[in-house]
Tab-separated table of C-alpha atoms in Angstrom:
chain	number	residue	atom	x	y	z
A	150	MET	CA	16.725	198.868	-2.913
A	151	SER	CA	15.145	198.361	0.379
A	152	PRO	CA	11.870	196.683	0.695
A	153	LEU	CA	10.368	199.788	2.127
A	154	LEU	CA	11.423	201.913	-0.811
A	155	ARG	CA	10.075	199.316	-3.346
A	156	LEU	CA	6.643	199.371	-1.593
A	157	CYS	CA	6.441	203.053	-1.941
A	158	VAL	CA	7.274	203.050	-5.585
A	159	LEU	CA	4.615	200.522	-6.353
A	160	LEU	CA	1.970	202.550	-4.448
A	161	ALA	CA	2.809	205.585	-6.448
A	162	MET	CA	2.475	203.845	-9.736
A	163	PHE	CA	-0.922	202.390	-8.830
A	164	SER	CA	-2.121	205.756	-7.701
A	165	TYR	CA	-1.134	207.181	-11.058
A	166	ILE	CA	-2.733	204.672	-13.216
A	167	SER	CA	-6.072	204.902	-11.221
A	168	ALA	CA	-6.239	208.597	-11.634
A	169	SER	CA	-5.895	208.686	-15.467
A	170	THR	CA	-9.180	208.957	-17.419
A	171	GLU	CA	-8.196	207.781	-20.845
A	172	VAL	CA	-9.429	204.517	-22.193
A	173	CYS	CA	-7.481	202.867	-25.067
A	174	THR	CA	-9.803	200.759	-27.368
A	175	ASN	CA	-8.826	198.614	-30.368
A	176	SER	CA	-12.333	197.200	-31.466
A	177	LEU	CA	-12.999	196.332	-35.314
A	178	LEU	CA	-16.252	197.492	-36.910
A	179	PRO	CA	-17.916	195.212	-39.949
A	180	GLY	CA	-17.431	196.684	-43.449
A	181	ALA	CA	-20.106	196.937	-46.273
A	182	LYS	CA	-21.604	193.819	-47.962
A	183	GLY	CA	-19.564	192.654	-50.913
A	184	ASP	CA	-20.675	191.582	-54.518
A	185	GLN	CA	-22.084	188.117	-55.044
A	186	GLY	CA	-19.513	185.608	-56.114
A	187	VAL	CA	-19.347	183.469	-59.220
A	188	THR	CA	-21.546	180.318	-59.102
A	189	GLY	CA	-19.466	177.286	-58.603
A	190	GLU	CA	-19.428	174.114	-60.746
A	191	GLU	CA	-22.212	171.366	-60.163
A	192	GLY	CA	-21.137	168.921	-57.743
A	193	ASP	CA	-21.184	165.122	-58.076
A	194	GLN	CA	-24.454	163.288	-57.709
A	195	GLY	CA	-25.126	162.217	-54.159
A	196	LYS	CA	-25.967	158.578	-53.060
A	197	LEU	CA	-29.463	157.217	-53.608
A	198	GLY	CA	-31.709	157.530	-50.587
A	199	LYS	CA	-33.969	154.921	-49.060
A	200	SER	CA	-37.030	153.825	-51.064
A	201	GLY	CA	-40.215	155.755	-49.861
A	202	PRO	CA	-43.508	154.126	-49.116
A	203	PRO	CA	-45.708	152.860	-52.130
A	204	GLY	CA	-48.073	155.353	-53.339
A	205	VAL	CA	-51.898	155.269	-54.088
A	206	PRO	CA	-52.779	153.010	-57.059
A	207	GLY	CA	-53.600	155.143	-60.055
A	208	VAL	CA	-56.755	155.053	-62.197
A	209	PRO	CA	-56.801	152.087	-64.534
A	210	GLY	CA	-55.707	152.923	-68.060
A	211	GLU	CA	-57.813	152.373	-71.198
A	212	PRO	CA	-57.722	148.881	-72.724
A	213	GLY	CA	-55.094	148.359	-75.355
A	214	LEU	CA	-55.615	147.418	-78.879
A	215	LYS	CA	-56.381	143.812	-79.836
A	216	GLY	CA	-53.178	141.878	-80.380
A	217	GLU	CA	-52.261	139.918	-83.557
A	218	GLU	CA	-53.834	136.454	-83.901
A	219	GLY	CA	-51.738	133.546	-82.210
A	220	HIS	CA	-50.328	130.500	-83.842
A	221	THR	CA	-52.816	127.695	-84.514
A	222	GLY	CA	-52.800	125.224	-81.648
A	223	LYS	CA	-52.606	121.546	-81.689
A	224	MET	CA	-55.605	119.608	-83.036
A	225	GLY	CA	-57.880	118.344	-80.335
A	226	PRO	CA	-59.294	114.834	-79.941
A	227	VAL	CA	-61.674	113.358	-82.278
A	228	GLY	CA	-65.369	113.975	-81.125
A	229	ASP	CA	-68.077	111.326	-80.734
A	230	LYS	CA	-69.792	110.180	-83.810
A	231	GLY	CA	-72.932	112.332	-84.618
A	232	ASP	CA	-76.355	110.956	-85.257
A	233	ARG	CA	-77.151	109.766	-88.871
A	234	GLY	CA	-78.493	112.525	-90.898
A	235	HIS	CA	-81.542	112.577	-93.247
A	236	ASN	CA	-81.485	111.036	-96.566
A	237	GLY	CA	-80.739	113.756	-99.155
A	238	LEU	CA	-82.853	114.358	-102.089
A	239	ASP	CA	-82.787	112.019	-105.219
A	240	GLY	CA	-80.339	113.064	-107.774
A	241	PRO	CA	-81.102	113.798	-111.445
A	242	THR	CA	-81.753	110.979	-113.775
A	243	GLY	CA	-78.644	109.799	-115.589
A	244	LEU	CA	-78.149	109.700	-119.245
A	245	LYS	CA	-79.544	106.734	-121.204
A	246	GLY	CA	-76.823	104.081	-121.626
A	247	LYS	CA	-75.608	102.495	-124.794
A	248	GLU	CA	-77.722	99.674	-126.217
A	249	GLY	CA	-76.303	96.331	-125.142
A	250	THR	CA	-75.196	93.586	-127.417
A	251	THR	CA	-77.489	90.626	-128.021
A	252	CYS	CA	-76.394	87.425	-126.553
A	253	ASP	CA	-77.669	83.886	-126.073
A	254	CYS	CA	-78.798	83.972	-122.484
A	255	GLY	CA	-80.472	80.499	-122.584
A	256	ARG	CA	-77.607	78.876	-120.623
A	257	TYR	CA	-77.378	81.743	-118.200
A	258	ARG	CA	-81.098	81.467	-117.604
A	259	LYS	CA	-80.725	77.828	-116.243
A	260	VAL	CA	-78.058	78.893	-113.879
A	261	VAL	CA	-80.097	81.684	-112.669
A	262	GLU	CA	-83.114	79.197	-112.138
A	263	GLN	CA	-80.797	76.924	-110.238
A	264	LEU	CA	-79.569	79.695	-108.056
A	265	ASP	CA	-83.144	80.699	-107.325
A	266	ALA	CA	-83.841	77.061	-106.339
A	267	ASN	CA	-80.786	76.980	-104.016
A	268	VAL	CA	-81.791	80.308	-102.431
A	269	GLY	CA	-85.332	78.872	-101.826
A	270	LYS	CA	-83.864	75.874	-100.198
A	271	LEU	CA	-81.505	77.849	-98.043
A	272	LYS	CA	-84.418	80.228	-96.904
A	273	ASN	CA	-86.418	77.089	-95.947
A	274	ALA	CA	-83.443	75.825	-94.034
A	275	VAL	CA	-82.996	79.132	-92.172
A	276	LYS	CA	-86.631	79.140	-91.249
A	277	PHE	CA	-86.459	75.578	-90.034
A	278	VAL	CA	-83.398	76.461	-87.793
A	279	LYS	CA	-85.188	79.662	-86.313
A	280	ASN	CA	-88.557	77.963	-85.777
A	281	VAL	CA	-87.611	74.407	-84.891
A	282	VAL	CA	-84.088	74.232	-83.656
A	283	LEU	CA	-83.945	77.706	-81.931
A	284	GLY	CA	-87.617	77.786	-81.329
A	285	LEU	CA	-87.866	81.388	-82.339
A	286	LYS	CA	-91.048	83.360	-83.028
A	287	GLU	CA	-90.920	86.429	-85.259
A	288	THR	CA	-92.920	89.450	-86.494
A	289	GLU	CA	-91.903	91.801	-89.474
A	290	GLU	CA	-89.316	93.680	-87.236
A	291	ARG	CA	-88.390	91.295	-84.327
A	292	TYR	CA	-87.506	87.788	-83.360
A	293	TYR	CA	-88.703	86.370	-79.776
A	294	LEU	CA	-86.798	83.774	-78.014
A	295	LEU	CA	-88.199	81.786	-74.968
A	296	VAL	CA	-85.326	81.054	-72.554
A	297	LYS	CA	-86.086	78.002	-70.366
A	298	GLU	CA	-83.616	78.884	-67.733
A	299	PRO	CA	-85.164	80.214	-64.382
A	300	ARG	CA	-83.641	83.636	-63.435
A	301	ARG	CA	-84.620	86.474	-61.271
A	302	PHE	CA	-85.842	89.585	-63.104
A	303	ARG	CA	-82.525	91.398	-63.004
A	304	GLU	CA	-80.531	88.312	-64.141
A	305	ALA	CA	-83.091	87.649	-66.894
A	306	SER	CA	-82.682	91.188	-68.254
A	307	MET	CA	-78.906	90.873	-68.053
A	308	ASN	CA	-79.067	87.567	-69.941
A	309	CYS	CA	-81.061	89.071	-72.868
A	310	LYS	CA	-78.656	91.920	-73.033
A	311	LEU	CA	-75.663	89.563	-73.331
A	312	ARG	CA	-77.577	87.725	-76.133
A	313	GLY	CA	-77.795	91.050	-77.982
A	314	GLY	CA	-81.443	91.894	-77.131
A	315	THR	CA	-83.843	93.028	-74.219
A	316	LEU	CA	-86.426	91.407	-72.196
A	317	ALA	CA	-89.538	91.112	-74.606
A	318	MET	CA	-92.044	94.118	-74.513
A	319	PRO	CA	-95.620	93.382	-75.508
A	320	LYS	CA	-96.458	96.819	-76.774
A	321	THR	CA	-99.346	95.935	-79.012
A	322	SER	CA	-102.128	93.401	-78.745
A	323	ASN	CA	-100.831	91.252	-81.679
A	324	THR	CA	-97.327	91.015	-80.046
A	325	ASN	CA	-98.845	90.088	-76.700
A	326	ARG	CA	-101.073	87.445	-78.425
A	327	LEU	CA	-98.005	85.912	-80.101
A	328	MET	CA	-95.945	85.891	-76.841
A	329	ALA	CA	-98.939	84.192	-74.920
A	330	ASP	CA	-99.294	81.607	-77.728
A	331	TYR	CA	-95.467	80.985	-77.528
A	332	ILE	CA	-95.843	80.337	-73.689
A	333	SER	CA	-98.772	77.966	-74.198
A	334	GLN	CA	-96.943	75.954	-76.947
A	335	ALA	CA	-94.015	75.443	-74.680
A	336	GLY	CA	-96.363	74.022	-71.934
A	337	LEU	CA	-95.673	76.950	-69.533
A	338	THR	CA	-98.152	79.133	-67.700
A	339	ARG	CA	-96.071	82.362	-67.073
A	340	VAL	CA	-92.737	84.159	-67.947
A	341	PHE	CA	-91.067	87.363	-67.229
A	342	VAL	CA	-91.525	90.280	-69.678
A	343	GLY	CA	-89.870	93.528	-70.025
A	344	VAL	CA	-92.322	95.638	-67.808
A	345	GLN	CA	-91.302	97.119	-64.500
A	346	VAL	CA	-92.622	99.703	-62.025
A	347	GLN	CA	-90.754	102.938	-62.021
A	348	ASN	CA	-90.335	105.353	-59.076
A	349	LYS	CA	-93.361	106.882	-57.488
A	350	ASP	CA	-94.703	110.004	-58.970
A	351	MET	CA	-95.114	113.296	-56.967
A	352	ASP	CA	-98.558	112.285	-55.981
A	353	GLY	CA	-97.362	108.769	-54.682
A	354	THR	CA	-98.884	106.757	-57.468
A	355	ARG	CA	-96.754	103.956	-59.049
A	356	GLY	CA	-96.301	104.047	-62.713
A	357	TYR	CA	-94.881	101.146	-64.921
A	358	MET	CA	-92.589	101.452	-67.921
A	359	PHE	CA	-91.177	99.071	-70.640
A	360	ALA	CA	-87.591	97.818	-70.574
A	361	ASP	CA	-86.483	100.542	-72.981
A	362	SER	CA	-87.722	103.216	-70.532
A	363	THR	CA	-90.895	104.130	-72.579
A	364	PRO	CA	-94.007	104.489	-70.478
A	365	LEU	CA	-97.213	102.380	-70.982
A	366	GLN	CA	-99.423	104.658	-73.048
A	367	VAL	CA	-100.959	102.696	-75.988
A	368	PHE	CA	-101.419	99.131	-74.674
A	369	ALA	CA	-101.440	97.273	-71.463
A	370	ALA	CA	-103.145	93.929	-70.543
A	371	TRP	CA	-103.436	94.110	-66.689
A	372	SER	CA	-105.474	91.831	-64.569
A	373	GLN	CA	-106.987	94.727	-62.693
A	374	GLU	CA	-107.723	92.892	-59.487
A	375	GLU	CA	-104.140	91.850	-59.066
A	376	LYS	CA	-102.666	95.106	-60.230
A	377	LEU	CA	-104.561	96.881	-57.430
A	378	ALA	CA	-103.823	94.364	-54.778
A	379	THR	CA	-100.161	94.067	-54.876
A	380	ASN	CA	-96.978	96.166	-54.388
A	381	SER	CA	-94.808	93.942	-56.637
A	382	SER	CA	-92.450	95.947	-59.000
A	383	CYS	CA	-91.925	93.276	-61.767
A	384	VAL	CA	-94.417	91.994	-64.329
A	385	GLU	CA	-95.187	88.265	-65.704
A	386	LEU	CA	-97.114	87.431	-68.780
A	387	LEU	CA	-99.562	84.546	-68.380
A	388	ASN	CA	-100.379	82.228	-71.178
A	389	THR	CA	-103.876	83.775	-71.251
A	390	GLY	CA	-102.458	86.951	-72.385
A	391	THR	CA	-102.946	88.929	-69.064
A	392	TRP	CA	-100.365	90.847	-67.200
A	393	SER	CA	-99.777	90.365	-63.584
A	394	PRO	CA	-97.450	91.992	-60.936
A	395	VAL	CA	-94.920	89.698	-59.454
A	396	GLU	CA	-91.911	89.914	-57.005
A	397	CYS	CA	-88.683	90.627	-58.817
A	398	GLU	CA	-86.731	88.051	-56.648
A	399	THR	CA	-89.028	85.337	-57.936
A	400	SER	CA	-87.138	82.817	-60.412
A	401	MET	CA	-88.943	82.073	-63.629
A	402	PHE	CA	-88.322	81.608	-67.391
A	403	PHE	CA	-88.303	84.653	-69.664
A	404	ILE	CA	-88.666	85.854	-73.254
A	405	CYS	CA	-86.049	88.001	-75.031
A	406	GLU	CA	-86.618	90.111	-78.083
A	407	PHE	CA	-84.137	90.957	-80.891
A	408	PRO	CA	-84.505	93.574	-83.685
A	409	LYS	CA	-84.211	92.097	-87.211
A	410	SER	CA	-81.254	93.207	-89.233
A	411	LYS	CA	-81.805	96.046	-91.674
A	412	ARG	CA	-79.229	96.696	-94.443
A	413	ARG	CA	-78.796	100.443	-95.359
A	414	GLY	CA	-76.142	101.726	-97.469
A	415	GLY	CA	-74.289	98.485	-97.554
A	416	ARG	CA	-74.265	97.941	-93.761
A	417	GLY	CA	-75.891	94.981	-92.056
A	418	GLY	CA	-77.513	94.987	-88.693
A	419	ARG	CA	-77.665	92.129	-85.943
A	420	GLY	CA	-78.195	88.532	-87.220
A	421	THR	CA	-80.442	85.941	-85.868
A	422	PRO	CA	-79.976	85.549	-82.166
A	423	ILE	CA	-78.506	82.320	-80.701
């Protein structure tokens, strides 16, 4: 077929197709909604997610019930010994004992008399040692020892403590007189005694106290002129029986005092000082 003829046939076919008004469609429309299917089985648990932020603290709950008592702990250390208590009331009188047998006590009486004589000699010997050898003075309750070793006040106080006593404290006129006579008999004029100034009071006044920290309330034998005219903190006792302030750094002899032994309930106190 010649090219010219082929071109004519194509033109004729194109004209035919363009003149046709029929349109062929093949579109699909959606159908009606079907029934709900059967629920499937529960799937496996998923992985844990990340921890969220902490929540706000809740309201405190009510206190729980008291728990059971715990086990007994170890015993603690022993405490300090308490003060001695007051004596109790006397007990009831005991029953009358059986009558003793008669004996010949003549020979025992001689032994007792000899023991009494020996005890008397021993007491005289002890008195001689205290008054002559040791040079002690005594009252019903205390011994007094004049120490002829010059010391400053603090050293004298420590020396008396090492001996088992304190610096002598003339708290009564009788004791003060005994100590003054003690000084005179030893050929001395003055000694340290256990009286010292304490810290100034709120109003600035100076108060004195004894070596056992008790204040001067009942008795004092000041030489008033010297007391008012000095700022010394320690005290000396003169052989005249008067007190006088003195510098604590002064070295002089001193008197120590010691409590007498008291036996109570089978216990003995301090013996004679040496």
